[in-house]
mmCIF file of C-alpha atoms in Angstrom:
data_model
loop_
_atom_site.group_PDB
_atom_site.id
_atom_site.type_symbol
_atom_site.label_atom_id
_atom_site.label_comp_id
_atom_site.label_asym_id
_atom_site.label_seq_id
_atom_site.Cartn_x
_atom_site.Cartn_y
_atom_site.Cartn_z
ATOM 1 C CA LYS A 709 -28.594 -37.820 174.298
ATOM 2 C CA SER A 710 -26.307 -34.837 174.618
ATOM 3 C CA MET A 711 -23.135 -33.809 172.868
ATOM 4 C CA THR A 712 -19.606 -34.638 173.885
ATOM 5 C CA TYR A 713 -17.174 -31.730 174.002
ATOM 6 C CA PHE A 714 -13.442 -32.206 173.501
ATOM 7 C CA VAL A 715 -11.678 -29.060 174.629
ATOM 8 C CA ASP A 716 -8.035 -28.208 174.028
ATOM 9 C CA PHE A 717 -6.139 -26.974 177.105
ATOM 10 C CA ASP A 718 -3.410 -24.539 175.995
ATOM 11 C CA ARG A 719 -4.757 -21.271 174.531
ATOM 12 C CA THR A 720 -8.349 -22.573 174.730
ATOM 13 C CA LEU A 721 -8.879 -23.030 178.483
ATOM 14 C CA PHE A 722 -5.494 -21.786 179.702
ATOM 15 C CA ASP A 723 -3.655 -18.542 178.864
ATOM 16 C CA THR A 724 -0.414 -20.280 177.953
ATOM 17 C CA ASP A 725 1.264 -17.157 176.611
ATOM 18 C CA ARG A 726 0.732 -15.185 179.843
ATOM 19 C CA PHE A 727 1.767 -18.226 181.913
ATOM 20 C CA GLN A 728 5.021 -18.638 179.955
ATOM 21 C CA LYS A 729 5.782 -14.913 180.108
ATOM 22 C CA ASP A 730 5.298 -14.784 183.882
ATOM 23 C CA TYR A 731 7.342 -17.907 184.602
ATOM 24 C CA ALA A 732 10.049 -16.860 182.125
ATOM 25 C CA GLU A 733 10.498 -13.626 184.098
ATOM 26 C CA GLN A 734 10.780 -15.569 187.374
ATOM 27 C CA LEU A 735 13.422 -17.835 185.819
ATOM 28 C CA SER A 736 15.353 -15.023 184.067
ATOM 29 C CA LEU A 737 14.372 -16.344 180.642
ATOM 30 C CA ALA A 738 12.287 -13.325 179.640
ATOM 31 C CA GLU A 739 14.365 -12.567 176.542
ATOM 32 C CA GLU A 740 14.019 -16.093 175.155
ATOM 33 C CA GLU A 741 11.700 -17.306 172.397
ATOM 34 C CA PRO A 742 8.474 -19.087 173.521
ATOM 35 C CA GLY A 743 9.792 -22.497 172.380
ATOM 36 C CA VAL A 744 12.964 -22.057 174.440
ATOM 37 C CA ILE A 745 10.918 -21.018 177.482
ATOM 38 C CA HIS A 746 8.590 -24.008 177.071
ATOM 39 C CA ARG A 747 11.486 -26.491 176.810
ATOM 40 C CA ALA A 748 13.167 -24.927 179.858
ATOM 41 C CA LEU A 749 9.966 -25.243 181.924
ATOM 42 C CA VAL A 750 9.467 -28.884 180.855
ATOM 43 C CA LYS A 751 13.104 -29.659 181.761
ATOM 44 C CA LEU A 752 12.859 -27.944 185.162
ATOM 45 C CA LEU A 753 9.690 -29.872 185.985
ATOM 46 C CA ALA A 754 11.248 -33.186 184.868
ATOM 47 C CA GLU A 755 14.305 -32.514 187.068
ATOM 48 C CA GLY A 756 12.092 -31.722 190.058
ATOM 49 C CA ASN A 757 13.173 -28.066 190.103
ATOM 50 C CA LEU A 758 9.717 -26.734 189.252
ATOM 51 C CA THR A 759 6.383 -27.666 190.781
ATOM 52 C CA PHE A 760 2.945 -26.114 190.713
ATOM 53 C CA THR A 761 0.870 -26.149 193.900
ATOM 54 C CA GLN A 762 -2.849 -26.821 193.799
ATOM 55 C CA GLY A 763 -4.509 -23.700 192.469
ATOM 56 C CA GLU A 764 -1.237 -21.901 191.659
ATOM 57 C CA LEU A 765 -2.089 -21.893 187.951
ATOM 58 C CA THR A 766 -5.832 -21.216 188.333
ATOM 59 C CA PRO A 767 -5.314 -17.478 187.613
ATOM 60 C CA TYR A 768 -4.155 -18.453 184.102
ATOM 61 C CA LEU A 769 -7.511 -19.976 183.176
ATOM 62 C CA TYR A 770 -9.553 -17.848 180.824
ATOM 63 C CA ALA A 771 -12.519 -16.244 182.589
ATOM 64 C CA ASP A 772 -15.063 -18.633 181.023
ATOM 65 C CA ALA A 773 -13.103 -21.891 181.450
ATOM 66 C CA ALA A 774 -13.974 -23.109 184.958
ATOM 67 C CA GLU A 775 -17.680 -22.322 184.667
ATOM 68 C CA PHE A 776 -17.840 -23.983 181.241
ATOM 69 C CA LEU A 777 -16.262 -27.188 182.581
ATOM 70 C CA ARG A 778 -18.421 -27.202 185.713
ATOM 71 C CA GLY A 779 -21.543 -26.708 183.615
ATOM 72 C CA LEU A 780 -20.784 -29.591 181.274
ATOM 73 C CA GLY A 781 -19.445 -32.041 183.845
ATOM 74 C CA ASN A 782 -19.115 -35.475 182.263
ATOM 75 C CA GLU A 783 -19.927 -34.134 178.801
ATOM 76 C CA ALA A 784 -16.587 -32.295 178.532
ATOM 77 C CA THR A 785 -13.194 -33.909 178.083
ATOM 78 C CA ILE A 786 -9.982 -31.932 177.957
ATOM 79 C CA ILE A 787 -7.607 -33.150 175.275
ATOM 80 C CA THR A 788 -4.036 -31.897 175.392
ATOM 81 C CA ARG A 789 -0.886 -32.614 173.453
ATOM 82 C CA GLY A 790 2.673 -32.295 174.740
ATOM 83 C CA ASP A 791 4.939 -33.610 177.469
ATOM 84 C CA ILE A 792 2.564 -35.652 179.644
ATOM 85 C CA ALA A 793 4.192 -34.819 182.998
ATOM 86 C CA PHE A 794 4.219 -31.087 182.193
ATOM 87 C CA GLN A 795 0.640 -31.030 180.859
ATOM 88 C CA THR A 796 -0.591 -33.059 183.848
ATOM 89 C CA ALA A 797 1.074 -30.674 186.311
ATOM 90 C CA LYS A 798 -0.498 -27.642 184.593
ATOM 91 C CA VAL A 799 -3.985 -29.176 184.329
ATOM 92 C CA LYS A 800 -4.031 -30.405 187.939
ATOM 93 C CA SER A 801 -2.840 -27.067 189.317
ATOM 94 C CA ALA A 802 -5.093 -24.893 187.142
ATOM 95 C CA LEU A 803 -8.279 -26.945 187.402
ATOM 96 C CA VAL A 804 -8.214 -27.890 191.084
ATOM 97 C CA GLY A 805 -11.723 -28.086 192.514
ATOM 98 C CA ILE A 806 -13.521 -28.823 189.256
ATOM 99 C CA PRO A 807 -15.436 -32.094 189.730
ATOM 100 C CA ARG A 808 -15.683 -34.955 187.251
ATOM 101 C CA LEU A 809 -12.694 -33.742 185.265
ATOM 102 C CA SER A 810 -11.829 -35.985 182.344
ATOM 103 C CA VAL A 811 -8.527 -35.436 180.526
ATOM 104 C CA PHE A 812 -6.906 -37.182 177.564
ATOM 105 C CA TYR A 813 -3.132 -36.665 177.460
ATOM 106 C CA THR A 814 -1.921 -37.501 173.950
ATOM 107 C CA GLY A 815 1.797 -37.051 174.625
ATOM 108 C CA GLU A 816 3.557 -36.310 171.363
ATOM 109 C CA ASN A 817 0.785 -37.966 169.313
ATOM 110 C CA SER A 818 -1.638 -35.767 167.434
ATOM 111 C CA LYS A 819 -5.101 -35.412 168.883
ATOM 112 C CA ALA A 820 -6.412 -37.081 165.719
ATOM 113 C CA ALA A 821 -4.236 -40.172 166.212
ATOM 114 C CA TYR A 822 -5.440 -40.381 169.806
ATOM 115 C CA LEU A 823 -9.149 -39.827 169.077
ATOM 116 C CA ALA A 824 -9.545 -41.786 165.817
ATOM 117 C CA PRO A 825 -9.844 -45.264 167.405
ATOM 118 C CA ARG A 826 -12.174 -43.901 170.136
ATOM 119 C CA ILE A 827 -14.380 -41.349 168.390
ATOM 120 C CA ASP A 828 -17.227 -43.705 167.456
ATOM 121 C CA ALA A 829 -17.980 -44.188 171.159
ATOM 122 C CA TYR A 830 -19.105 -40.549 171.427
ATOM 123 C CA ARG A 831 -22.428 -39.089 170.391
ATOM 124 C CA ASP A 832 -22.460 -35.805 168.464
ATOM 125 C CA PRO A 833 -18.802 -34.940 169.271
ATOM 126 C CA VAL A 834 -17.599 -31.337 169.167
ATOM 127 C CA LEU A 835 -13.946 -30.278 169.417
ATOM 128 C CA VAL A 836 -12.486 -26.823 169.975
ATOM 129 C CA ASP A 837 -8.773 -26.097 169.466
ATOM 130 C CA ASP A 838 -6.640 -23.056 168.661
ATOM 131 C CA LYS A 839 -4.325 -24.800 166.161
ATOM 132 C CA PRO A 840 -5.441 -24.967 162.504
ATOM 133 C CA LEU A 841 -2.983 -27.808 161.785
ATOM 134 C CA GLU A 842 -4.527 -29.933 164.562
ATOM 135 C CA LEU A 843 -8.026 -29.145 163.244
ATOM 136 C CA GLU A 844 -6.981 -30.005 159.677
ATOM 137 C CA ILE A 845 -5.707 -33.448 160.706
ATOM 138 C CA LEU A 846 -8.835 -34.040 162.830
ATOM 139 C CA ALA A 847 -11.108 -33.088 159.925
ATOM 140 C CA THR A 848 -9.737 -35.896 157.766
ATOM 141 C CA THR A 849 -9.188 -38.492 160.525
ATOM 142 C CA CYS A 850 -12.389 -37.991 162.539
ATOM 143 C CA PRO A 851 -15.040 -36.755 160.072
ATOM 144 C CA THR A 852 -17.865 -37.075 162.645
ATOM 145 C CA LEU A 853 -16.289 -34.337 164.806
ATOM 146 C CA ARG A 854 -17.744 -30.839 164.568
ATOM 147 C CA LEU A 855 -14.702 -28.587 164.713
ATOM 148 C CA TYR A 856 -14.351 -25.061 166.087
ATOM 149 C CA GLU A 857 -11.288 -22.852 165.975
ATOM 150 C CA MET A 858 -10.657 -20.944 169.219
ATOM 151 C CA ARG A 859 -9.347 -17.417 168.668
ATOM 152 C CA ARG A 860 -8.775 -15.879 172.106
ATOM 153 C CA ASP A 861 -6.653 -13.219 170.408
ATOM 154 C CA GLY A 862 -9.596 -11.852 168.418
ATOM 155 C CA GLU A 863 -7.904 -12.576 165.072
ATOM 156 C CA LYS A 864 -10.038 -13.816 162.172
ATOM 157 C CA GLY A 865 -8.603 -17.346 162.082
ATOM 158 C CA ASP A 866 -8.016 -19.913 159.381
ATOM 159 C CA GLY A 867 -11.489 -19.738 157.849
ATOM 160 C CA ARG A 868 -12.097 -23.451 157.279
ATOM 161 C CA TRP A 869 -13.918 -23.918 160.610
ATOM 162 C CA SER A 870 -16.351 -21.927 162.673
ATOM 163 C CA ILE A 871 -14.480 -19.389 164.796
ATOM 164 C CA VAL A 872 -15.234 -18.904 168.492
ATOM 165 C CA GLN A 873 -13.622 -16.360 170.801
ATOM 166 C CA SER A 874 -15.138 -17.772 173.978
ATOM 167 C CA LEU A 875 -16.430 -21.144 175.121
ATOM 168 C CA GLY A 876 -19.932 -19.704 175.426
ATOM 169 C CA GLU A 877 -20.104 -19.481 171.639
ATOM 170 C CA LEU A 878 -19.972 -23.266 171.239
ATOM 171 C CA PRO A 879 -23.284 -25.008 170.472
ATOM 172 C CA SER A 880 -25.145 -26.133 173.561
ATOM 173 C CA THR A 881 -26.414 -29.638 174.199
#
């Protein structure tokens, strides 16, 4: 049987930094820190003053993201942490047209807390994420997971996990 891939959304599939920069400029928040911009976007969406149409956020996907997800189908699950309404709006807009999309929204819980009670149901699970802290918690909580650190920025990374700069570098089933 084949592997199961858990794939982080922000900065792994989706160019969050470019997205925030572009929307910050539209909302006259360009001079603000990324955290301030993020909170402002979440608030605007919650108030109904920001929406994303189907496909509006597709240009923010990394070049390899859509094809990777299409190729894996049911074997890939997106796992994303953060405000559920905001993450759902981004995922649905960016990934419109990709069939059999499976997404775990963890809310404010860590990915490890979300996956730990479920992980034994998956065969040969692999997870890729850009955040070393998330990977560190997963390493202790879900020891059966094979972990990969995504470095879209080309930096060398934390060093405790295998580094990938594109989804094509992940092991294949």
